[in-house]
Coordinates of C-alpha atoms and ligand atoms in Angstrom, one line a residue:
M8 CA -0.1 0.2 0.0
N9 CA 1.3 2.8 -0.8
S10 CA 1.5 6.1 1.6
T11 CA 0.3 8.7 -0.9
M12 CA -3.1 6.9 -1.2
H13 CA -3.8 7.8 2.7
S14 CA -4.9 11.3 2.9
G15 CA -2.9 13.9 5.2
T16 CA -0.3 13.8 7.4
E17 CA -1.8 14.7 10.9
F18 CA 0.2 13.0 13.2
F19 CA 3.6 13.9 13.6
G20 CA 4.1 13.9 9.6
H21 CA 2.6 10.2 9.8
P22 CA -0.4 9.1 7.7
K23 CA -3.5 9.5 9.9
A24 CA -4.4 5.8 10.5
L25 CA -1.2 5.4 12.2
V26 CA -3.3 7.3 14.7
I27 CA -5.9 4.0 14.8
C28 CA -2.9 1.6 15.1
F29 CA -1.5 3.3 18.3
L30 CA -4.5 4.1 20.1
T31 CA -6.1 0.7 19.1
E32 CA -3.0 -1.5 19.9
M33 CA -2.2 1.3 23.1
W34 CA -5.7 0.2 24.2
E35 CA -5.2 -3.7 23.8
R36 CA -1.5 -3.3 25.8
F37 CA -3.3 -1.7 28.5
S38 CA -5.7 -4.8 29.1
Y39 CA -3.4 -7.4 28.2
Y40 CA -0.7 -5.7 30.8
G41 CA -3.4 -4.4 33.5
M42 CA -4.7 -8.1 33.5
R43 CA -1.7 -9.6 33.8
A44 CA -0.4 -7.2 36.8
L45 CA -3.0 -8.9 38.6
L46 CA -2.5 -12.4 37.5
I47 CA -0.1 -13.9 39.6
F48 CA -1.8 -12.6 42.8
Y49 CA -5.6 -13.6 41.3
L50 CA -3.7 -17.2 41.3
T51 CA -2.3 -17.0 44.7
Q52 CA -4.4 -15.2 46.4
H53 CA -8.3 -15.5 44.9
F54 CA -7.2 -19.4 44.3
L55 CA -4.5 -20.1 46.6
F56 CA -2.5 -22.1 43.8
S57 CA 0.8 -22.7 45.4
D58 CA 3.6 -20.6 43.9
E59 CA 5.1 -23.8 42.0
I60 CA 1.6 -24.3 40.0
A61 CA 0.4 -20.6 40.0
A62 CA 3.7 -20.0 38.1
G63 CA 3.0 -23.1 35.4
I64 CA -0.6 -21.3 34.6
F65 CA 1.0 -18.0 34.2
G66 CA 4.1 -19.1 32.0
S67 CA 1.7 -21.6 29.8
Y68 CA -0.8 -18.0 29.3
I69 CA 1.9 -16.0 28.5
S70 CA 3.4 -18.7 26.1
L71 CA 0.3 -19.1 24.0
V72 CA -0.3 -15.5 23.7
Y73 CA 3.0 -15.8 21.7
I74 CA 2.4 -19.0 20.0
T75 CA -1.0 -17.7 18.4
P76 CA -0.2 -14.2 16.8
V77 CA 1.6 -16.7 13.9
I78 CA -2.1 -18.1 13.2
G79 CA -3.7 -14.8 13.0
G80 CA -0.9 -13.7 11.0
I81 CA -1.9 -16.7 8.7
I82 CA -5.6 -16.4 8.4
A83 CA -5.3 -12.7 7.7
D84 CA -3.0 -13.6 5.0
R85 CA -4.9 -15.7 3.3
Y86 CA -8.7 -15.2 4.0
L87 CA -9.4 -12.4 6.6
G88 CA -7.4 -9.6 6.0
P89 CA -5.9 -8.0 9.0
S90 CA -8.8 -5.3 9.2
K91 CA -11.5 -8.1 10.0
A92 CA -8.8 -10.0 12.1
V93 CA -8.3 -6.6 14.4
V94 CA -12.1 -6.6 15.0
L95 CA -12.4 -10.7 16.0
G96 CA -9.2 -10.3 18.2
A97 CA -10.7 -7.0 20.0
L98 CA -14.2 -8.6 20.3
L99 CA -12.8 -12.0 21.8
L100 CA -10.3 -9.9 24.2
V101 CA -13.0 -7.6 25.4
A102 CA -15.3 -10.9 26.2
G103 CA -12.1 -12.2 27.7
H104 CA -11.2 -9.7 30.0
F105 CA -14.7 -9.0 31.3
G106 CA -14.9 -12.7 31.6
M107 CA -12.6 -12.1 34.3
A108 CA -13.9 -9.9 36.3
L109 CA -16.7 -12.5 37.0
E110 CA -14.7 -13.5 40.5
G111 CA -16.5 -15.7 42.5
T112 CA -15.6 -16.9 45.7
K113 CA -12.3 -16.9 47.0
A114 CA -10.7 -20.4 47.7
I115 CA -10.7 -21.4 51.1
E116 CA -8.3 -23.7 52.9
Q117 CA -9.6 -25.9 55.2
M118 CA -8.1 -29.6 56.9
G119 CA -8.9 -32.9 54.8
A120 CA -7.5 -36.3 55.3
T121 CA -4.9 -35.9 53.2
G122 CA -3.2 -32.5 54.6
T123 CA -4.7 -28.7 53.8
E124 CA -7.0 -28.9 51.1
V125 CA -8.2 -26.1 49.4
I126 CA -11.8 -25.5 47.8
R127 CA -12.3 -23.4 44.8
D128 CA -15.3 -23.0 43.2
P129 CA -15.2 -25.5 40.1
F130 CA -17.7 -23.5 37.6
Y131 CA -15.5 -19.8 38.5
L132 CA -12.5 -21.8 38.2
Q133 CA -14.0 -23.0 34.8
V134 CA -15.3 -19.3 33.6
F135 CA -11.4 -18.1 34.8
Y136 CA -9.8 -20.7 32.0
F137 CA -12.5 -19.9 29.5
S138 CA -11.8 -15.7 30.0
L139 CA -8.0 -16.5 29.5
G140 CA -8.2 -19.1 26.3
L141 CA -10.8 -16.0 24.8
I142 CA -8.0 -13.8 25.8
I143 CA -5.0 -15.8 24.1
V144 CA -6.7 -16.7 20.7
G145 CA -8.3 -12.7 21.1
V146 CA -4.8 -11.5 21.2
G147 CA -3.5 -14.1 18.0
F148 CA -6.1 -12.4 15.8
L149 CA -5.0 -8.4 16.8
K150 CA -1.8 -8.1 17.9
G151 CA 0.3 -9.1 14.8
N152 CA -2.1 -8.2 12.4
I153 CA -2.8 -4.5 14.1
S154 CA 1.6 -4.4 13.7
T155 CA 1.3 -5.6 10.0
L156 CA -1.1 -2.6 9.2
V157 CA 1.4 -0.2 10.3
G158 CA 4.0 -1.6 8.0
S159 CA 1.1 -1.4 5.3
L160 CA 0.5 2.2 5.7
Y161 CA 4.0 2.9 3.9
T162 CA 6.0 1.8 0.9
R163 CA 9.3 -0.2 1.8
E164 CA 11.3 2.3 1.1
D165 CA 9.4 4.9 2.8
P166 CA 12.5 6.8 5.5
R167 CA 9.1 7.1 7.7
R168 CA 8.5 3.5 8.1
D169 CA 11.0 3.2 11.6
G170 CA 9.7 6.0 13.1
A171 CA 6.3 4.8 12.6
Y172 CA 7.2 1.4 14.7
T173 CA 9.1 3.3 16.7
L174 CA 5.8 5.5 17.3
F175 CA 4.0 2.4 17.7
Y176 CA 5.9 0.7 19.9
M177 CA 5.8 3.7 22.3
G178 CA 2.5 3.2 21.9
I179 CA 2.5 -0.1 23.2
N180 CA 4.4 1.2 26.4
L181 CA 2.0 3.8 26.8
G182 CA -0.9 1.2 27.4
S183 CA 1.4 -1.4 29.5
F184 CA 2.1 1.7 31.8
L185 CA -1.3 3.0 32.5
G186 CA -2.8 -0.5 32.4
A187 CA -0.5 -1.4 35.2
I188 CA -1.0 1.6 37.2
I189 CA -4.7 1.6 37.0
C190 CA -5.8 -2.2 37.3
G191 CA -2.7 -2.7 40.1
F192 CA -4.4 0.4 42.6
L193 CA -8.1 -0.7 41.7
L194 CA -7.3 -4.2 42.8
Q195 CA -5.5 -2.6 46.2
Y196 CA -8.3 -0.6 46.6
K197 CA -11.8 -2.5 44.8
G198 CA -10.6 -6.0 44.1
F199 CA -9.6 -8.0 41.2
S200 CA -13.5 -7.7 39.5
W201 CA -12.8 -3.6 39.5
G202 CA -8.9 -4.0 37.9
F203 CA -9.9 -7.1 35.5
G204 CA -13.2 -5.0 34.4
A205 CA -10.9 -2.3 34.1
A206 CA -9.3 -4.3 31.5
G207 CA -12.3 -4.9 29.4
I208 CA -13.3 -1.4 29.7
G209 CA -9.7 -0.4 27.6
M210 CA -10.1 -3.0 25.6
L211 CA -13.7 -1.7 24.5
A212 CA -12.7 1.4 23.4
G213 CA -9.7 0.0 21.7
L214 CA -12.2 -1.8 19.8
I215 CA -14.3 1.6 19.2
V216 CA -11.5 3.1 17.9
F217 CA -10.3 0.7 15.6
I218 CA -14.1 0.4 14.0
K219 CA -14.4 3.8 13.6
G220 CA -11.1 4.6 12.1
R221 CA -11.0 1.4 9.9
H222 CA -11.9 3.3 6.9
L223 CA -8.7 5.0 7.1
F224 CA -7.0 1.9 5.9
G225 CA -8.7 1.9 2.8
S226 CA -7.6 -1.9 0.9
A227 CA -4.2 -2.6 3.3
G228 CA -6.9 -3.4 5.9
L229 CA -9.0 -5.5 3.6
P230 CA -9.1 -9.7 2.6
S231 CA -7.1 -10.2 -0.5
E232 CA -9.4 -12.4 -1.8
P233 CA -12.7 -11.3 -0.7
A234 CA -15.0 -13.8 -3.3
L235 CA -12.5 -16.4 -1.4
L236 CA -14.7 -15.8 2.4
K237 CA -17.7 -15.9 0.6
Q238 CA -17.0 -19.8 -0.8
P239 CA -19.5 -21.9 1.0
T240 CA -17.9 -24.7 2.9
A241 CA -18.8 -28.6 3.7
I242 CA -21.0 -27.1 6.6
G243 CA -23.2 -25.2 4.4
I244 CA -21.6 -21.8 5.9
S245 CA -19.0 -19.3 4.5
K246 CA -15.8 -19.6 4.6
E247 CA -15.3 -15.9 6.8
W248 CA -18.0 -17.6 9.3
S249 CA -16.5 -21.2 9.2
I250 CA -13.1 -19.4 10.3
Y251 CA -15.5 -17.4 13.2
L252 CA -16.7 -20.9 14.4
L253 CA -13.0 -22.0 14.0
S254 CA -11.7 -19.4 16.2
I255 CA -14.2 -20.3 18.8
G256 CA -13.1 -23.9 18.7
G257 CA -9.2 -22.6 19.2
V258 CA -10.9 -20.9 22.6
I259 CA -11.9 -24.2 23.4
V260 CA -8.4 -25.6 23.1
C261 CA -6.9 -22.9 24.3
W262 CA -8.9 -23.1 27.5
Q263 CA -8.1 -27.1 27.7
L264 CA -4.5 -26.0 27.4
M265 CA -4.6 -23.8 30.3
Q266 CA -5.5 -26.7 32.8
S267 CA -2.4 -28.4 31.5
P268 CA 0.5 -26.8 31.3
A269 CA 2.9 -29.8 31.0
V270 CA 1.2 -30.1 27.3
V271 CA 1.6 -26.6 26.4
G272 CA 5.5 -27.4 27.6
G273 CA 5.3 -30.6 24.7
L274 CA 3.2 -27.7 21.9
L275 CA 5.8 -25.7 22.1
G276 CA 8.7 -27.7 21.8
T277 CA 7.1 -29.6 18.9
T278 CA 6.2 -26.3 17.2
L279 CA 9.7 -24.8 17.8
V280 CA 11.6 -28.3 16.8
L281 CA 9.5 -27.8 13.6
A282 CA 10.0 -24.3 12.6
V283 CA 13.6 -24.7 13.1
A284 CA 13.8 -27.4 10.4
L285 CA 12.1 -25.5 8.3
V286 CA 14.0 -22.4 8.3
I287 CA 17.3 -25.0 8.2
F288 CA 15.4 -26.7 5.6
Y289 CA 14.3 -23.9 3.2
S290 CA 17.8 -22.2 4.2
F291 CA 19.3 -24.7 2.2
T292 CA 17.2 -25.6 -0.6
K293 CA 15.7 -22.3 -1.3
C294 CA 18.7 -19.9 -1.1
A295 CA 21.4 -17.6 -2.6
P296 CA 24.8 -18.8 -0.6
I297 CA 24.9 -15.5 1.3
D298 CA 21.0 -15.7 2.0
R299 CA 21.2 -19.0 3.5
D300 CA 24.1 -17.5 5.9
R301 CA 21.7 -14.0 6.5
M302 CA 18.9 -16.9 7.4
L303 CA 20.8 -18.8 9.5
V304 CA 22.3 -16.2 11.7
C305 CA 19.0 -14.7 12.3
L306 CA 17.5 -18.0 13.2
F307 CA 20.6 -18.3 15.7
L308 CA 20.2 -14.8 16.9
M309 CA 16.6 -15.7 17.6
S310 CA 17.6 -18.2 20.6
Y311 CA 19.1 -15.1 22.5
Q312 CA 15.5 -14.1 22.9
V313 CA 14.4 -17.5 25.0
I314 CA 17.7 -16.6 27.8
F315 CA 16.7 -13.1 27.6
W316 CA 12.5 -13.2 28.0
S317 CA 13.1 -16.2 30.5
L318 CA 14.2 -14.3 32.9
F319 CA 13.0 -10.4 31.9
E320 CA 9.7 -12.0 32.3
Q321 CA 10.2 -13.0 36.0
T322 CA 8.7 -9.3 36.0
A323 CA 4.9 -10.5 36.3
S324 CA 5.6 -13.5 38.0
S325 CA 8.4 -14.3 40.8
L326 CA 9.5 -10.4 40.8
S327 CA 6.1 -9.8 41.6
L328 CA 5.6 -12.3 44.1
M329 CA 8.5 -11.2 45.8
T330 CA 8.0 -7.3 45.5
D331 CA 4.5 -8.0 47.0
R332 CA 6.7 -9.9 50.1
N333 CA 10.1 -8.5 50.4
I334 CA 10.3 -5.5 48.9
D335 CA 9.5 -2.0 51.4
R336 CA 7.2 -0.2 49.5
V337 CA 6.1 2.3 51.9
I338 CA 6.8 5.9 50.0
F339 CA 6.5 9.2 52.2
G340 CA 3.9 6.9 54.2
F341 CA 2.0 5.6 51.3
E342 CA 1.9 1.6 50.1
V343 CA 2.7 1.6 46.0
P344 CA 0.8 -1.9 45.3
A345 CA 3.2 -4.2 44.3
A346 CA 1.0 -5.1 40.5
A347 CA 1.9 -1.2 40.0
F348 CA 5.1 -1.9 40.1
Q349 CA 5.2 -3.7 36.4
S350 CA 4.5 -0.6 35.3
V351 CA 8.0 0.9 35.9
N352 CA 9.8 -0.9 32.9
A353 CA 7.2 0.9 29.9
F354 CA 7.7 4.5 32.0
F355 CA 11.7 3.6 31.5
I356 CA 10.8 2.5 28.0
I357 CA 8.7 6.1 27.3
T358 CA 11.4 7.5 28.2
L359 CA 14.5 6.0 26.9
A360 CA 13.2 4.8 23.5
P361 CA 13.8 8.1 22.4
L362 CA 17.3 9.0 23.9
F363 CA 18.3 5.2 22.7
N364 CA 17.4 6.6 19.4
I365 CA 19.1 9.5 19.6
L366 CA 22.4 7.3 21.2
W367 CA 22.3 5.0 18.2
L368 CA 22.3 7.8 15.5
S369 CA 24.8 9.3 17.0
L370 CA 27.0 6.6 17.2
A371 CA 26.4 5.8 13.6
K372 CA 27.5 8.5 12.8
R373 CA 31.0 8.0 14.0
G374 CA 30.8 4.4 12.7
W375 CA 30.8 3.6 16.2
E376 CA 27.5 2.2 16.6
P377 CA 27.0 -1.9 17.8
S378 CA 26.7 -4.2 15.5
T379 CA 23.4 -6.3 15.9
P380 CA 25.0 -9.5 17.7
T381 CA 26.6 -7.1 20.0
K382 CA 23.4 -5.3 21.2
F383 CA 21.6 -8.7 21.7
A384 CA 25.3 -9.7 24.1
L385 CA 24.6 -6.6 26.1
S386 CA 21.0 -7.0 26.4
I387 CA 22.0 -10.2 28.3
I388 CA 24.4 -8.8 29.8
Q389 CA 22.5 -6.0 31.3
L390 CA 19.5 -7.7 32.4
G391 CA 22.1 -10.2 34.3
L392 CA 23.8 -7.3 36.0
G393 CA 20.1 -6.2 37.0
F394 CA 19.4 -9.7 38.8
L395 CA 22.9 -8.9 40.6
V396 CA 21.8 -5.3 41.5
L397 CA 18.6 -6.5 43.4
V398 CA 20.7 -9.1 45.2
Y399 CA 23.3 -6.6 45.9
G400 CA 21.0 -4.5 47.6
A401 CA 19.3 -7.3 49.6
S402 CA 23.1 -7.8 51.2
V403 CA 22.8 -4.5 52.3
A404 CA 19.5 -4.4 53.7
T405 CA 19.1 -3.8 57.9
D406 CA 15.5 -5.8 57.9
P407 CA 16.5 -9.5 56.7
T408 CA 12.9 -9.6 55.2
Q409 CA 12.7 -6.3 53.2
V410 CA 15.2 -4.9 50.5
A411 CA 15.0 -1.2 49.6
I412 CA 12.7 0.2 46.9
I413 CA 15.4 1.8 44.8
W414 CA 17.3 -1.7 44.3
I415 CA 13.9 -3.0 42.2
V416 CA 13.9 0.0 40.8
L417 CA 17.6 -0.2 39.5
L418 CA 16.3 -3.6 38.4
Y419 CA 13.9 -2.8 35.8
L420 CA 15.7 0.3 34.9
L421 CA 18.9 -2.5 33.3
H422 CA 15.9 -4.7 32.0
T423 CA 14.8 -1.7 30.0
T424 CA 18.4 -0.9 28.7
G425 CA 18.6 -4.5 27.9
E426 CA 15.2 -4.8 26.8
L427 CA 15.8 -1.8 24.1
C428 CA 18.8 -3.4 22.9
I429 CA 16.9 -6.8 21.9
S430 CA 13.2 -6.1 21.3
P431 CA 13.4 -3.1 19.0
V432 CA 16.6 -4.3 17.4
G433 CA 15.1 -7.8 17.2
L434 CA 12.4 -6.8 14.9
S435 CA 14.9 -4.7 12.5
M436 CA 16.9 -7.3 12.4
T437 CA 14.1 -9.8 11.5
S438 CA 13.0 -8.0 8.2
R439 CA 16.2 -6.8 7.3
L440 CA 17.8 -10.7 7.3
S441 CA 15.2 -12.6 6.1
V442 CA 14.5 -13.8 2.1
P443 CA 11.8 -11.4 1.6
R444 CA 9.2 -14.7 0.5
V445 CA 9.3 -15.6 4.0
V446 CA 9.7 -12.4 6.1
G447 CA 6.3 -13.4 7.6
M448 CA 7.6 -17.0 8.8
M449 CA 10.8 -15.3 10.2
M450 CA 8.7 -13.3 12.2
G451 CA 6.6 -16.0 13.3
C452 CA 9.7 -17.2 14.8
W453 CA 10.9 -14.1 16.0
F454 CA 7.7 -14.7 18.3
L455 CA 7.6 -18.2 18.8
A456 CA 11.6 -17.8 20.6
S457 CA 9.3 -15.2 23.0
A458 CA 6.7 -17.8 23.4
A459 CA 9.9 -20.2 24.6
G460 CA 11.5 -18.0 26.5
N461 CA 7.6 -16.9 28.5
Y462 CA 7.0 -20.5 28.9
V463 CA 10.5 -20.9 30.5
S464 CA 10.5 -18.4 32.5
G465 CA 7.5 -19.8 34.7
T466 CA 9.6 -22.7 35.4
I467 CA 12.2 -20.5 36.5
A468 CA 9.2 -18.8 38.7
A469 CA 8.3 -22.0 40.0
M470 CA 11.7 -22.4 41.2
T471 CA 11.4 -19.5 43.5
G472 CA 8.4 -21.0 45.2
S473 CA 8.1 -21.1 49.0
A474 CA 5.5 -22.0 51.3
T475 CA 2.2 -20.0 51.6
V476 CA -0.7 -20.4 53.9
G477 CA -3.4 -18.0 52.8
G478 CA -1.5 -16.4 50.1
E479 CA 0.9 -15.1 52.5
V480 CA 4.4 -16.7 52.8
V481 CA 5.1 -18.9 56.1
D482 CA 8.6 -17.3 56.2
P483 CA 9.4 -14.3 54.3
A484 CA 13.4 -14.7 55.3
A485 CA 14.1 -17.6 54.2
A486 CA 11.0 -16.5 51.2
L487 CA 13.7 -13.9 50.1
Q488 CA 16.3 -15.9 50.4
T489 CA 15.1 -18.6 48.1
Y490 CA 14.4 -15.4 45.4
L491 CA 18.3 -14.4 46.1
D492 CA 19.6 -17.8 45.2
V493 CA 17.9 -18.1 42.4
Y494 CA 18.6 -14.3 41.1
Q495 CA 22.1 -14.4 41.9
S496 CA 22.2 -17.9 39.3
A497 CA 20.3 -16.1 36.6
G498 CA 22.0 -13.0 37.1
L499 CA 25.5 -14.7 36.9
Y500 CA 24.5 -17.0 34.3
S501 CA 23.1 -14.7 32.0
I502 CA 26.7 -12.7 32.3
A503 CA 28.7 -15.7 31.6
A504 CA 26.2 -16.1 28.4
G505 CA 26.5 -13.1 27.3
L506 CA 30.1 -12.6 27.3
L507 CA 30.2 -15.7 25.8
A508 CA 27.7 -13.8 23.1
L509 CA 30.6 -11.2 22.8
A510 CA 33.2 -13.0 21.8
I511 CA 31.6 -15.1 19.2
V512 CA 30.4 -11.7 17.3
P513 CA 33.6 -11.5 14.8
I514 CA 32.2 -14.8 13.3
I515 CA 28.1 -14.2 13.5
K516 CA 29.1 -10.7 11.7
H517 CA 31.0 -12.8 9.2
Y518 CA 27.9 -14.9 8.2
M519 CA 25.9 -11.5 8.3
H520 CA 27.5 -10.2 4.9
D521 CA 27.6 -6.7 6.2
A522 CA 23.5 -7.1 6.3
Ligands
LIG832 N1 6.8 -5.7 25.0 C1 6.4 -5.6 23.7 C2 5.0 -5.9 23.2 O1 4.3 -5.9 24.2 C3 7.3 -7.2 23.5 C4 6.9 -8.8 24.2 C5 7.6 -9.5 23.7 O2 8.0 -9.4 21.7 N2 7.9 -10.3 24.3 O3 4.4 -5.7 21.7

């Protein structure tokens, strides 16, 4: 789609339709991160799951949401077109978030024949899992396709393209920032239903914005072959309605998968093996030598993401519980809710992303801009340093159960600078190193690596678990020590992996052939 087809340059010199992408994705991320900020507490304090089980459910959820965009993208490319896919995704998301707001009664612990038993209302537990299923499929239809719509507003050569994605990334984090703060405070002062309900209202706002502005995308948002959608299928309804029906089938599958985290691990593992095999096969059989090398380098560098997100995503699971239990959150007599800490990363992204853009540009002018593999290595080192800073902070604390707030803020600062060296850089790398014919498949692999990292994050979070009663830890000092042991290892392994990655930069650069 040529940018000249869209009238007006009314948003920082960009087509007006970018505002629609910005706002829709901002509200979607508001609901995603707002709800996610409460999720670990909902699992441990409302349903009274143990830390380990909660971490497993949480890890499965945050990995499935990054597997489904691959499928949502394929369906939009071949049938629905991005615009219908985004509306479908948004409708599922609104339903999912409002479903989460149906709280039911809190689980109770009682002594049974085999020790303490937890009694949960089975109906509301299923409402909860079903709502997660709706959200997972909703994100699958919305996230990738709204990102594709941003690109469709520009020609390949349009110099505004990168700037558009930077603005879009700010929209993501603005939503994330507001979501975590607003839903976090609502949880603290009103309860879960209010927090989850606010996420639903946010997503509803996103849906309305998109429906009102979808005409601005012109043909970019439409299905590539509209006639195909009207064709009848074997069950007597059109292809379009069959897709809607299938998406409900997808929700049912995800609803069940959420109740068996081990199956999600297997599914993810199988998908990963198949995807890697496919990329290697394609590179060796269909690519010229230079393209082949670049594709394989791209695939290799994606694996860094698994390490990155597996530790970074402790934010909403173990770090969140640790913040609740072991961070002194009182500032000037006011207690900051633990869930609200999840907005710190987004705040730093919004404030630091422009500075990083300036930094890379000024380094580039002098010929000093670090290469993509160097930035990735630095990202993993910063991630490790973040954990070590927190461990250091705990070692100088006077109270054996409470760590000062500054150390967790410094951890998030280092994790954010790390994120800025890998996440946006990786998106651009994927589009640059991939053969254009398969850039969609490679982007899918990028998200898949993110999904794998998210899944592993659940396993690591489970290692930090401590004994609880009624959602509260029994021994806060011992709990803190468990967190610190895991975080210290995470920090050291991460730095070691980053140093190794730095050492092999020259080899990787050689195979990138100056791309
Ligand atoms: N924080 C970014 C987003 O929500 C990237 C997340 C990821 O790739 N895992 O879009």
